[in-house]
XYZ file of C-alpha atoms in Angstrom:
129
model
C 106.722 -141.413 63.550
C 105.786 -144.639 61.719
C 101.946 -145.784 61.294
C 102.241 -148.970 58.834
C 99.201 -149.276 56.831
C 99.188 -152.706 56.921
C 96.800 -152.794 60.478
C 93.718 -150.559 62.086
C 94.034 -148.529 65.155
C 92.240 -147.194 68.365
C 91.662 -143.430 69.571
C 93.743 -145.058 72.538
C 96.872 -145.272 70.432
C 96.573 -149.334 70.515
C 97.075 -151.232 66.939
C 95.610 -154.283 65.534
C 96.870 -156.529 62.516
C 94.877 -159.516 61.500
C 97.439 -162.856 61.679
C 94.866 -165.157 59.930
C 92.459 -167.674 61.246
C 92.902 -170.002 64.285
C 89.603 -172.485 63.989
C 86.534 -171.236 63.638
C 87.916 -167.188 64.465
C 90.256 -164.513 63.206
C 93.396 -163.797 65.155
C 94.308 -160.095 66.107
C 97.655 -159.279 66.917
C 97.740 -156.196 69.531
C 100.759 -153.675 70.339
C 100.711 -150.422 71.026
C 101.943 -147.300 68.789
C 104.829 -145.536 67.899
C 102.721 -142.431 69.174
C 101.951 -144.289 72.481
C 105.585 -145.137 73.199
C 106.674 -141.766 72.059
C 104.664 -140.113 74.682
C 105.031 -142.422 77.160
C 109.254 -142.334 77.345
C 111.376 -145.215 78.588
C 109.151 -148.142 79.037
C 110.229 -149.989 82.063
C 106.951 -152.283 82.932
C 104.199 -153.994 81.044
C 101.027 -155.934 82.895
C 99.932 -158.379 79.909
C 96.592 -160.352 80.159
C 96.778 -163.937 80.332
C 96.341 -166.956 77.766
C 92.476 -167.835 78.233
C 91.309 -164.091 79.695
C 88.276 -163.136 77.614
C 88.686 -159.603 76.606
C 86.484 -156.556 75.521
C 86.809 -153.158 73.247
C 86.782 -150.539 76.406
C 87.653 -152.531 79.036
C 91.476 -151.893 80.893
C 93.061 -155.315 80.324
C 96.632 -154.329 81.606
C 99.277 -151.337 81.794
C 101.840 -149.952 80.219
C 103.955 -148.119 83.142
C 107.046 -145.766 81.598
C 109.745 -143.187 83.613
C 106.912 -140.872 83.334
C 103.232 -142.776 83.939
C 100.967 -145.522 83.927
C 98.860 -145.826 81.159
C 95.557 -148.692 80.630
C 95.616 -151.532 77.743
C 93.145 -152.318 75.983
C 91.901 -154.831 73.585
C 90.916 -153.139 70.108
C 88.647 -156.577 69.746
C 86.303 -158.473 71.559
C 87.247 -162.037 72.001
C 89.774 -164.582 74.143
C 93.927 -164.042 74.429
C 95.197 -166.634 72.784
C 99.601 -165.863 73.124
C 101.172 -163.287 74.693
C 104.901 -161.416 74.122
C 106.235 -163.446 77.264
C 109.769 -161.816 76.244
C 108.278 -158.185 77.154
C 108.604 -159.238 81.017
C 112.419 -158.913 80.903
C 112.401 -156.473 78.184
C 109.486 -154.524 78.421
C 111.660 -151.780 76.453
C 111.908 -153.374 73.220
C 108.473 -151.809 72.600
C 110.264 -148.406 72.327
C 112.943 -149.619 69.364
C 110.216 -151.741 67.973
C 106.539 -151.349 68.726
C 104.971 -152.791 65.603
C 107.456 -155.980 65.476
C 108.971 -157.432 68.693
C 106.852 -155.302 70.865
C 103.396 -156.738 69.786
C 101.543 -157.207 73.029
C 99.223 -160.423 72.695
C 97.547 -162.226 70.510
C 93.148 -162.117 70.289
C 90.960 -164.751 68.788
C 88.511 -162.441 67.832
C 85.036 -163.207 68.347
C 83.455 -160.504 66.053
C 84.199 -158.803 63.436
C 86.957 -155.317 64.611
C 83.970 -152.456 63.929
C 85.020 -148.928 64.822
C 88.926 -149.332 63.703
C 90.600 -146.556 62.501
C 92.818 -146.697 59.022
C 96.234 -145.511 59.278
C 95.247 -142.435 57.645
C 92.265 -141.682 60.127
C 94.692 -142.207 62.987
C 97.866 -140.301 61.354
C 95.204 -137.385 61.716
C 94.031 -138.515 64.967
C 97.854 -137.703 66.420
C 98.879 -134.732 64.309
C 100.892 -136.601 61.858
């Protein structure tokens, strides 16, 4: 399975990849893992948060619902959704073929500095890889 090195992840199998800065923050990019999707099967529904909700590391912030479960979202970042992937509503399944591209999630202003992140070599041994 792929873990790019390019981003930091979450013991909940959730990524994060810095896009730049949008005024005065950073913006975090948010998808969920090859791992995640693996385990989870066909993806078939995705709850997303909404432009403007203020969000929190810890905190369920949507779901991820496959052919076999439901499984919680959550932010990797503290801070306010600033885009979502509107196209996942119709095609919630491209985050199976694509996870870390056209299946990114939504899109954070972070209002901290991401503390507690795991490398992609801390999370590769996290999942066995």
């Amino acid at each position: 399975m792929a873990t790019p090195d390019d981003r930091r992840y979450t013991d909940q199998h959730e990524w994060a990849l810095v896009q730049g800065t949008e005024g005065a923050g950073t913006v975090v990019r948010v998808g969920i893992t090859d791992h995640a999707q693996d385990a989870l099967g066909d993806i078939v529904f995705v709850q997303l948060p909404e432009v403007g909700d203020e969000v929190a590391p810890g905190t369920p912030i949507g779901e991820v619902e496959s052919t076999k479960s439901v499984s919680e979202l959550f932010a990797p970042v503290s801070g306010t959704v600033v885009a979502v992937n509107a196209a996942l509503a119709d095609t919630p399944e491209v985050i199976n073929s694509a996870p870390y591209e056209d299946g990114w999630m939504f899109d954070v202003q972070a209002s901290d500095t991401p503390e507690g992140l795991l490398d992609a070599d801390a999370y590769r041994e996290l999942v066995g890889e």
